[in-house]
Amino acid sequence: MSTDAEVIAEIRRAVATLCADFPGEYWREKDRERAYPTEFVQALTESGYLAVLIPEEYGGSGLSISAAAAILETIHRSGCSGGACHAQMYIMGTLLRHGSEEQKRKYLPKIASGELRLQAFGVTEPTSGTDTLSLSTTAVKKGNTKYVVNGQKVWTSRAEHSDLMLLLARTTPKEEVKKRTEGLSVFIVDMREAKGNGLEIRPIRAMVNHSTTEVFFDNLEIPADSLIGEEGKGFRYILDGMNAERILISHESLGDARWFIEKATKYASERKVFGRPIGQNQGIQFPIAKAYAETEAAALMAEKAAQLFEAGEPCGAESNMAKMLAAEAAWAAADTCLQTHGGFGFAEEYDVERKFREARLFRTAPISTNMILAYIAEHVLGMPRSY
């Protein structure tokens, strides 16, 4: 019988083999055209990797978050990007933990098979940003059969390439709730039916090819059974999935960091200037070695967070620190790799500039470094709340 370590090692080998079919040329073309990597996502789906966290009874693999983390880390370490599909891994957790049995049987098997894509997460709004409790999109119940949704979301990635959206909306006016965390509800929206019937999607061209959009709701009617769990408890449901999100994103950053370090090390060993490899100079060696040390340290925190998550233990602090440390390590490795390559680092064909832009995202999203530091200061160190 295989151990967990053996299973994860095999997953890494298999994912690396799959990624080899999608080399730098593939990603450069997608980046240049701001196109969605449909073929890559399809290959991951057909191999079952996007269904790794879905229980076997619903058509998935029922594996641990460490297995999911290994998949995403390997994707990024191979020079590819999981940004086009990673949300499916952690968004479905809200449905799995808080959805009705009818909802789970309706959606999860189709998500596992790839018949349905659950990639869009409608939370952030233009006026509230990270202050989720101040969001203003509303879902007003109309009789017992439907809700009417009005409002706007921004930075809703993959909305154009998803069949379903997990939507957080206000079902009770802010002034009528006793606690700020109350009055928000989660819905699963079938965007195939909603487009053109009150749902409008507008792409946002950004620094990275992340297929991100603005989404507008204008009297969009959705069935009452779109509600996940109990009305008014949506914020808690969303929070449940955030530790998983942080852990998975931290491993994407670790994959990026390791790609940059391997790329810089190879180039520094081969590139000769003034008759000697540039990697023979400590001015080149030391930043790469430092980036390696920072990456390995971040990896230990990410591993600890995953272990606590799997054990059902509190892991908010560890998940946030893992995400922050891994993102910072990846950014340091990215800058070092670019500097090591000199002018060639800015050339498309080396893939460094593309990965450099992509790595920067995770210092800001899905939660910024400053918000994580504020969390640590208040919830770990016991300092006064800063906002």
XYZ file of N, CA and C in Angstrom, residues 74 76 106 132 147-148 160 186 191 197 220 238 273 307 310 340 372 383 385-386:
60
model
N 3.756 22.024 -8.697
C 4.444 21.421 -9.841
C 4.093 22.155 -11.135
N 3.459 25.311 -11.480
C 4.224 26.557 -11.518
C 5.721 26.305 -11.619
N -26.047 17.442 -7.584
C -26.352 18.123 -8.840
C -25.095 18.669 -9.514
N -14.723 43.141 2.804
C -15.832 42.313 2.306
C -17.151 42.615 3.003
N -34.573 34.778 -6.009
C -33.908 35.972 -5.492
C -33.628 36.888 -6.676
N -33.637 38.202 -6.428
C -33.302 39.183 -7.457
C -31.993 39.852 -7.052
N -15.682 34.603 -17.809
C -16.020 34.281 -19.205
C -15.798 32.806 -19.530
N -24.439 33.195 0.459
C -23.712 32.629 -0.684
C -24.685 31.919 -1.615
N -24.278 30.680 -14.717
C -24.038 31.825 -15.598
C -24.482 31.560 -17.033
N -29.494 37.929 -19.327
C -30.763 38.005 -18.597
C -30.590 38.712 -17.255
N -31.090 40.483 -11.905
C -30.883 39.077 -12.274
C -31.710 38.192 -11.342
N -17.703 31.601 3.501
C -16.574 32.014 2.671
C -15.265 31.906 3.449
N 31.071 35.772 -19.018
C 31.431 37.161 -19.260
C 32.828 37.376 -18.697
N -0.633 20.550 7.033
C -0.795 19.470 8.014
C -1.863 19.816 9.047
N -5.322 19.549 7.397
C -5.737 18.154 7.222
C -6.145 17.506 8.552
N 19.926 38.338 -12.815
C 20.944 37.386 -13.261
C 21.003 37.318 -14.781
N -2.346 40.665 5.836
C -1.853 39.518 6.585
C -1.074 39.982 7.817
N -2.227 42.574 19.568
C -2.138 44.030 19.508
C -3.499 44.619 19.161
N -6.599 46.286 17.280
C -7.047 46.238 15.889
C -6.688 47.538 15.178
N -6.136 47.429 13.990
C -5.627 48.609 13.291
C -6.590 49.190 12.260
